[in-house]
Coordinates of N, CA and C and ligand atoms in Angstrom, one line a residue:
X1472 N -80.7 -45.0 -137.2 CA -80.0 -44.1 -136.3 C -78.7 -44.7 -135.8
X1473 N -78.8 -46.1 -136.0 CA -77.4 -46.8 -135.6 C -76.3 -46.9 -136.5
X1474 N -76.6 -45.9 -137.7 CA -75.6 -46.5 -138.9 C -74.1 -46.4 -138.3
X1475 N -73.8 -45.0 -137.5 CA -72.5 -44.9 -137.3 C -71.8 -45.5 -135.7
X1476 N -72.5 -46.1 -135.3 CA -71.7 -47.0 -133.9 C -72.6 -48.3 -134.2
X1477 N -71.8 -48.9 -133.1 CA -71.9 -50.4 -133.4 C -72.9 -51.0 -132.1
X1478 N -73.6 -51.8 -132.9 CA -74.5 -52.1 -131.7 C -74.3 -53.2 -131.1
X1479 N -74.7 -53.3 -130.0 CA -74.1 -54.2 -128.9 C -75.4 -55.5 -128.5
X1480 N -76.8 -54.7 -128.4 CA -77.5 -55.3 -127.8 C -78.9 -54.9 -128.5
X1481 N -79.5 -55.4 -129.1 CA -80.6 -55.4 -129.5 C -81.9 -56.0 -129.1
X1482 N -83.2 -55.9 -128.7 CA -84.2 -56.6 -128.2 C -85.9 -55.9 -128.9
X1483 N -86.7 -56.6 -129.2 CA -88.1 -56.2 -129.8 C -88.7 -56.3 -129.2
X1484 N -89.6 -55.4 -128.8 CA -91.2 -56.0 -128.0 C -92.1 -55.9 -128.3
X1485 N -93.0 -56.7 -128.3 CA -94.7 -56.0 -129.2 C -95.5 -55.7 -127.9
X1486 N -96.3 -54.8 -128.0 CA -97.0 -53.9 -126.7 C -98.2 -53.7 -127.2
X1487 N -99.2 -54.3 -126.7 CA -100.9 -54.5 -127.5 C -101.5 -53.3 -126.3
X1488 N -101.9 -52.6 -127.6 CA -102.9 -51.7 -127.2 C -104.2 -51.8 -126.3
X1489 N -104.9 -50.9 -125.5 CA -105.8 -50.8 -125.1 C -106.1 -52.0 -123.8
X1490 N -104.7 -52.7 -123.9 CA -104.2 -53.5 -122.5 C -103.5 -53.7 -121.3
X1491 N -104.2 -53.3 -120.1 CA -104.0 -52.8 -119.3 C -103.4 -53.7 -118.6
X1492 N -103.8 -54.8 -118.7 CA -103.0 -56.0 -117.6 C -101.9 -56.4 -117.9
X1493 N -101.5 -55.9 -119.2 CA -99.8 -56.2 -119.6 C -98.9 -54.9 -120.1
X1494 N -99.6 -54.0 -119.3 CA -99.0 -52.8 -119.2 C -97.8 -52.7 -118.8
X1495 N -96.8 -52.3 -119.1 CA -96.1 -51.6 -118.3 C -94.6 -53.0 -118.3
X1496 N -95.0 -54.0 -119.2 CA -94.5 -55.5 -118.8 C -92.8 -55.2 -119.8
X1497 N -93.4 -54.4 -121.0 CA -92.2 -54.0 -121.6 C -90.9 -53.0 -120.9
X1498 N -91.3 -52.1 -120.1 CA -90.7 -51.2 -119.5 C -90.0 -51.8 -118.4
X1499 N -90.7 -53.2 -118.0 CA -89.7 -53.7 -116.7 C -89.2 -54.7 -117.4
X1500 N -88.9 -55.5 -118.6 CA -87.6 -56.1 -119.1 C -86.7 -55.3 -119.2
X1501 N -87.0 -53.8 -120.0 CA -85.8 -52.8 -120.5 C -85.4 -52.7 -119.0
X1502 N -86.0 -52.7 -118.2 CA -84.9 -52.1 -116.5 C -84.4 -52.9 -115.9
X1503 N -84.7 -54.2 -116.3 CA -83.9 -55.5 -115.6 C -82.6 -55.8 -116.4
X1504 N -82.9 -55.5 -117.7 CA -81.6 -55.4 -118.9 C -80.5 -54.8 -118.3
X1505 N -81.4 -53.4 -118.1 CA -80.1 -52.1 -117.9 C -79.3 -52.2 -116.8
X1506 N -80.2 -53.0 -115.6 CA -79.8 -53.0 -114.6 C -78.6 -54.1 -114.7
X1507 N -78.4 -54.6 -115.3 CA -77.5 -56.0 -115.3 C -76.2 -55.0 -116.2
X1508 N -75.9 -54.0 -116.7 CA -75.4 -53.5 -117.9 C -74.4 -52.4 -116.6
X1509 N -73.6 -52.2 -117.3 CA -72.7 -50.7 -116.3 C -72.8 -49.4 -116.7
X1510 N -73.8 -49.0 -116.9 CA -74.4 -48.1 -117.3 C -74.8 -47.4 -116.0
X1511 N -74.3 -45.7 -116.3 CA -74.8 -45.0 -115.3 C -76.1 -44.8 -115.1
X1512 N -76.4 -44.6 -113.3 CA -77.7 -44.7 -113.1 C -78.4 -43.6 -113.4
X1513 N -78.3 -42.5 -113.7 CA -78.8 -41.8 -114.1 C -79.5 -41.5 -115.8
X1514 N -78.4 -42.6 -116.4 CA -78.6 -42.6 -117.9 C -79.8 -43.8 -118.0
X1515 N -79.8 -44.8 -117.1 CA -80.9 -45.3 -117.3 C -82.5 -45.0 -116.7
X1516 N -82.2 -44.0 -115.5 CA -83.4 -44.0 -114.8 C -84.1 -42.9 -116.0
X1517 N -83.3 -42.3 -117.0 CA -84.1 -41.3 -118.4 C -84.6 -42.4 -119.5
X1518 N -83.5 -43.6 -119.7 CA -84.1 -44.0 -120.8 C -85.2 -45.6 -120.0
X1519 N -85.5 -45.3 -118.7 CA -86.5 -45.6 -118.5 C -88.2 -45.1 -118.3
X1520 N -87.9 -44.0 -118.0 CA -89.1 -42.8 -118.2 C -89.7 -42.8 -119.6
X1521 N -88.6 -42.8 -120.5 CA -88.6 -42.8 -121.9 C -89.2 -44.4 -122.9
X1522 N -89.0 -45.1 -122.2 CA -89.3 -46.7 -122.6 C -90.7 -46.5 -121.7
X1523 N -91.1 -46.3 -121.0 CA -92.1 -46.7 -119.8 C -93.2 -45.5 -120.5
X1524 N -93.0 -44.1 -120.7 CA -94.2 -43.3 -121.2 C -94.1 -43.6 -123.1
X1525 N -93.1 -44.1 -123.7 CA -93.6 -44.6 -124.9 C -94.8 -46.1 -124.9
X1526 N -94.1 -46.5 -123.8 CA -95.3 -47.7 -123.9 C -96.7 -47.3 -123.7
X1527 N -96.5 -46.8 -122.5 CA -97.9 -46.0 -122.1 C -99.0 -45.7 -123.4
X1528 N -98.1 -44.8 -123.6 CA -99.1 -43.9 -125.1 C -99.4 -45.1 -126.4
X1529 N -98.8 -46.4 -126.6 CA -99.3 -47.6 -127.5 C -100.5 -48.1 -126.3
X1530 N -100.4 -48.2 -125.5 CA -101.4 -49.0 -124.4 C -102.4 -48.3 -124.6
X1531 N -102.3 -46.9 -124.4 CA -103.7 -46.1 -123.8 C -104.1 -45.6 -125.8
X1532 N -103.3 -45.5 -126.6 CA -103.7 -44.8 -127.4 C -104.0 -46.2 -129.0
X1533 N -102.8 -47.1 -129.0 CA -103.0 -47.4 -130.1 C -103.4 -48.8 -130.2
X1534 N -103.3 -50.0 -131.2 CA -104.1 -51.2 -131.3 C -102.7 -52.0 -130.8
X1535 N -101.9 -51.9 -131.5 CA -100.6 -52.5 -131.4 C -99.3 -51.4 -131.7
X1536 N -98.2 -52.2 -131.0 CA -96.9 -51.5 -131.8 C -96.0 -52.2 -131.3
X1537 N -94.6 -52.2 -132.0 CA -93.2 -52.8 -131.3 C -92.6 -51.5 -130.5
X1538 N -91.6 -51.6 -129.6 CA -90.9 -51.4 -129.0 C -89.2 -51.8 -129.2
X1539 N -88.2 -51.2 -129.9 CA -87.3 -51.8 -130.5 C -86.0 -51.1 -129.6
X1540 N -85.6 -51.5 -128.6 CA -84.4 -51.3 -127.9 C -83.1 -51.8 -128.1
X1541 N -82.4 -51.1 -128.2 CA -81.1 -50.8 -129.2 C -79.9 -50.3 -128.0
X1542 N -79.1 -50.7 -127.5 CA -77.5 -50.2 -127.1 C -76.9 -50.7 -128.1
X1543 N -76.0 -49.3 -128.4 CA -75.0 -49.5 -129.2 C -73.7 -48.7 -128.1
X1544 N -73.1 -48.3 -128.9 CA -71.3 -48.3 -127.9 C -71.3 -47.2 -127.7
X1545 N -72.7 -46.0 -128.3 CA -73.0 -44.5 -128.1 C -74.1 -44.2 -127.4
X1546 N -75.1 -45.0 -127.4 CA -76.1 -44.9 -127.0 C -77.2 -45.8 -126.6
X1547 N -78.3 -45.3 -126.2 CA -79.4 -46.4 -126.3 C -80.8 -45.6 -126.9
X1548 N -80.8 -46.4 -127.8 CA -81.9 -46.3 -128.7 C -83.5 -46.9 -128.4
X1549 N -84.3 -46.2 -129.1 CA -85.6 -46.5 -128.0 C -86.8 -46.3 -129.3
X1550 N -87.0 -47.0 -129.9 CA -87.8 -47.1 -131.2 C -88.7 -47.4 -130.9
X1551 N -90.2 -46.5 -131.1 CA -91.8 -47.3 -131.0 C -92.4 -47.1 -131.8
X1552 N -92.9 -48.3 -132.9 CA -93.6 -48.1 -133.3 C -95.2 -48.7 -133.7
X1553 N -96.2 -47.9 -133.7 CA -97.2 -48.2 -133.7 C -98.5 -47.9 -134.9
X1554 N -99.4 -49.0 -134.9 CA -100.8 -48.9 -135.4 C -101.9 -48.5 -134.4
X1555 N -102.1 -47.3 -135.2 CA -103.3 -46.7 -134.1 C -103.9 -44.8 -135.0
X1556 N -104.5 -44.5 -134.3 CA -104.9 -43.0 -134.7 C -103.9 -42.0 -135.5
X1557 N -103.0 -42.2 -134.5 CA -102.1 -41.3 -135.1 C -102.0 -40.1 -134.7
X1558 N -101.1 -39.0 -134.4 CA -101.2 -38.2 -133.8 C -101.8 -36.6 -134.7
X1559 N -102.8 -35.9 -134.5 CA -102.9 -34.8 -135.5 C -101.8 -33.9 -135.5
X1560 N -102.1 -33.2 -134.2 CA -101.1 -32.5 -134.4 C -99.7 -32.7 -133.2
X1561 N -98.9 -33.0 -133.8 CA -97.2 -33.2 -132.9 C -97.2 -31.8 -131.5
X1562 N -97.4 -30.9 -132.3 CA -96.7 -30.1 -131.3 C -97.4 -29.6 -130.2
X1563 N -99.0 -30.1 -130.5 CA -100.1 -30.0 -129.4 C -99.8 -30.4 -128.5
X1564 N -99.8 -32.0 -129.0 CA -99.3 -33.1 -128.0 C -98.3 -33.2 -127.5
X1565 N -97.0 -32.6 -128.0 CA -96.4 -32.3 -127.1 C -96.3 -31.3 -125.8
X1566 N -97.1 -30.7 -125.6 CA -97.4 -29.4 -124.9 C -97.9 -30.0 -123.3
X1567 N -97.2 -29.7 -122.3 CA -97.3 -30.0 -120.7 C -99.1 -29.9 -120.8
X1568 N -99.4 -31.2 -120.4 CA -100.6 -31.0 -119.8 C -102.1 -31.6 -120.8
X1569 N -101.5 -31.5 -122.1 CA -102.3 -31.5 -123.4 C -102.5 -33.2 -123.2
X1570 N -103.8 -33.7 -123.3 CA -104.3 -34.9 -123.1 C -105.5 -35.0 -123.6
X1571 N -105.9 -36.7 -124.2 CA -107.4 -37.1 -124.7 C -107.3 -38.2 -124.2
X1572 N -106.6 -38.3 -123.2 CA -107.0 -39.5 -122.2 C -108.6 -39.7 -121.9
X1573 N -109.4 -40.8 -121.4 CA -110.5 -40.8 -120.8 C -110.6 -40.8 -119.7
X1574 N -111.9 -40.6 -119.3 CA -111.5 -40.3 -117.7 C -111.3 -42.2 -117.3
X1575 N -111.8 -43.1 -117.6 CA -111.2 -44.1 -117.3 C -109.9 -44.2 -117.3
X1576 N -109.0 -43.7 -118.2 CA -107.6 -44.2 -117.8 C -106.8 -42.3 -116.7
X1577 N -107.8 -41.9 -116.8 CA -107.5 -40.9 -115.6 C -107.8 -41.6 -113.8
X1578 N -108.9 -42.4 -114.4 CA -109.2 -43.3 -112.7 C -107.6 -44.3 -112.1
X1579 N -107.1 -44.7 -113.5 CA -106.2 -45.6 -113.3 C -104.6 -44.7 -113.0
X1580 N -104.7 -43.6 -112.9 CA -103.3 -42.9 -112.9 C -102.9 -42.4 -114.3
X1581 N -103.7 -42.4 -115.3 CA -102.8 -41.7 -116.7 C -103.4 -40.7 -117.0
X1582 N -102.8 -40.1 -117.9 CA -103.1 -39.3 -118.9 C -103.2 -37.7 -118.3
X1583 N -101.9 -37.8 -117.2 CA -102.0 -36.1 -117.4 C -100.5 -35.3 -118.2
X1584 N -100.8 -35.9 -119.6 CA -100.2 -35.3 -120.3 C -99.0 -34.8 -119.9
X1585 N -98.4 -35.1 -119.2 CA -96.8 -35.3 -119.4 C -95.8 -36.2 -119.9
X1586 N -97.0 -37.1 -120.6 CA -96.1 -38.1 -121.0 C -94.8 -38.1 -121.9
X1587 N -95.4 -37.3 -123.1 CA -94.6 -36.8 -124.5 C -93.0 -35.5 -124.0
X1588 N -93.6 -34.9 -123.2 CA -92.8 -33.3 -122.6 C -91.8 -34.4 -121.8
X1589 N -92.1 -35.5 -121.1 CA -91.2 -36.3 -120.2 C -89.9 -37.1 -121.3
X1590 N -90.8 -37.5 -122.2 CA -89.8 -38.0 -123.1 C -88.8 -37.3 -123.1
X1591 N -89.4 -36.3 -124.2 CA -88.2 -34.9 -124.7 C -87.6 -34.5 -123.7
X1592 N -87.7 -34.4 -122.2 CA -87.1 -33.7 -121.4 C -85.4 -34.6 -121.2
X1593 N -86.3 -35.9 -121.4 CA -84.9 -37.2 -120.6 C -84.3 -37.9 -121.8
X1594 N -84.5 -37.4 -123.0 CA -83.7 -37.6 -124.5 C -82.9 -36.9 -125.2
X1595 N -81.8 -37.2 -126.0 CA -81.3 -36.7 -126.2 C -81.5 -36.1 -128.1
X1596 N -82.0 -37.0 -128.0 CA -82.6 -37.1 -129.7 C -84.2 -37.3 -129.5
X1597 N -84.8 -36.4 -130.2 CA -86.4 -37.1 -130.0 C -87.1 -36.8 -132.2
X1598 N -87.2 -37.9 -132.4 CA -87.8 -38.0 -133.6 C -89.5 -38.3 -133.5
X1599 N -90.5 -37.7 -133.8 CA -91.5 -38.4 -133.4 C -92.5 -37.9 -135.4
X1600 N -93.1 -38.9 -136.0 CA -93.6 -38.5 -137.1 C -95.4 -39.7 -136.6
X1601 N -96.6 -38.9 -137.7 CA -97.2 -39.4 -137.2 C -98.3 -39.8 -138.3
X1602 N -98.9 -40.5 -138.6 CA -99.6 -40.4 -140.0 C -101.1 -40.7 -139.5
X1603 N -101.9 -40.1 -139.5 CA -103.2 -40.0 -138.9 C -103.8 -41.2 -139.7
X1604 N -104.5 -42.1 -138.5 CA -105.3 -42.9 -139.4 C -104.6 -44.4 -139.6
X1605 N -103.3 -44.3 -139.2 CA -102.1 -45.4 -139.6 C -101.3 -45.2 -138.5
X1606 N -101.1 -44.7 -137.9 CA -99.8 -45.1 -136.8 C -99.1 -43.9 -136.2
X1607 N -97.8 -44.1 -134.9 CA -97.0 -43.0 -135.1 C -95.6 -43.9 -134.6
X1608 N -94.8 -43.1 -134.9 CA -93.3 -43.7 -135.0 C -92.7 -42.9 -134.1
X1609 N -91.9 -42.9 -133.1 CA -90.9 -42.1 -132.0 C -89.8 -43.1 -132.1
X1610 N -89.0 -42.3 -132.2 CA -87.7 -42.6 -132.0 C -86.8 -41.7 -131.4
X1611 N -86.4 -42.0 -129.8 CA -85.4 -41.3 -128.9 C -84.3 -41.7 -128.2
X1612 N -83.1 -41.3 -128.5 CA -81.9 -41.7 -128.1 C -81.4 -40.7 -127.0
X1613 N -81.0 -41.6 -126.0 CA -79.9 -41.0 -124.6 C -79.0 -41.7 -124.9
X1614 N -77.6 -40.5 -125.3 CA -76.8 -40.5 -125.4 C -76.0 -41.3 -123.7
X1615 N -74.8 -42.1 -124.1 CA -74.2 -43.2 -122.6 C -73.4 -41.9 -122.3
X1616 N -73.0 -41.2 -122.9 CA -71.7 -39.9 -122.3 C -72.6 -38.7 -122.0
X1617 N -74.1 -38.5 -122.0 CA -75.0 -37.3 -121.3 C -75.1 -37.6 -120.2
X1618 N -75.1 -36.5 -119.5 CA -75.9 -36.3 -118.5 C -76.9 -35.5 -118.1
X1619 N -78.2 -35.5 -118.2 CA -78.9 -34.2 -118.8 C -78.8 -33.3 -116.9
Ligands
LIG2411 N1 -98.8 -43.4 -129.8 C1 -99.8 -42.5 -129.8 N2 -100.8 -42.6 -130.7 C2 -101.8 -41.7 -130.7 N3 -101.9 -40.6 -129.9 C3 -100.9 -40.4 -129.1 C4 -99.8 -41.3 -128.9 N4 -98.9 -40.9 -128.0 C5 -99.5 -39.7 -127.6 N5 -100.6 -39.4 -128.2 C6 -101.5 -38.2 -128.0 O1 -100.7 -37.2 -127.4 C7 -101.3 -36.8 -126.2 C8 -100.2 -36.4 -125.2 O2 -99.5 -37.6 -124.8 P1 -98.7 -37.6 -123.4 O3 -97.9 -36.4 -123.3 O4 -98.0 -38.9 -123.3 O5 -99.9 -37.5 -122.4 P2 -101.0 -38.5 -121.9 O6 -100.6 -39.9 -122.3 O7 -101.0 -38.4 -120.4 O8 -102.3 -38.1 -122.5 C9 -102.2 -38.0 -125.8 O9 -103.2 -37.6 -124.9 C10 -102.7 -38.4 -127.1 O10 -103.7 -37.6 -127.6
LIG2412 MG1 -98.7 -40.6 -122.2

């Protein structure tokens, strides 16, 4: 996604599934990053929603995955990818409200299915592909010159 601007800042995270005590640990490096950067606040409070519910869905849904955060001189890039179930169907899961959360991670505050619809709402690019059985890959860019 970066072929045509130049990147500035690059960082990887691995985000272990089905763990709750280091939840959420990826989402607050990306916001202490951004926060140090001159980036409008608006641009980051999206591609924080966006970093924070892609983690989510590796935590609650898969075994493992990276997290691959990218500013370049156009954007910021938000790459996850993961080993886990895999999604059947995309456009289910995308749909307000659509959730196979358990009620365990409903006790803990998740899974009312806004996660995916939150993405898309605060991206400007949303790529998501999914291979049942093996993994799913999202990739979403907020553009630095949007303002949604
Ligand atoms: N990385 C993932 N791996 C497998 N399934 C996923 C993943 N991300 C999302 N899903 C599926 O899509 C559904 C909707 O995701 P989302 O909108 O984030 O809602 P929630 O996380 O609250 O369930 C999830 O309940 C799950 O079934
Ligand atoms: Mg979610």
């Amino acid at each position: 996604m970066t072929v045509y601007s130049e990147e500035l800042f690059k960082r990887v995270f691995t985000v272990y599934g089905h763990n709750f005590d280091t939840a959420g640990e990826t989402s607050t490096e990306i916001k202490s990053i951004l926060k140090g950067l001159e980036i409008d606040s608006d641009i980051i409070r999206r591609a924080l929603v966006v970093a924070f519910e892609a983690e989510m869905n590796v935590v609650m849904y898969a075994n493992i995955g990276t997290v691959s955060f990218v500013i370049t001189d156009e954007a910021i890039d938000i790459e996850v990818a993961d080993e886990g179930p895999g999604i059947p169907d995309i456009e289910q899961a995308m749909q307000e409200g659509f959730s196979t959360a358990s009620d365990e991670m409903r006790e803990k505050g998740f899974g009312f299915g806004m996660g995916l619809p939150n993405i898309k709402k605060n991206s400007d690019v949303l790529k998501i592909e999914s291979d049942v059985g093996k993994g799913t890959k999202l990739l979403a860019r907020i553009r630095l010159d949007s303002n949604a």
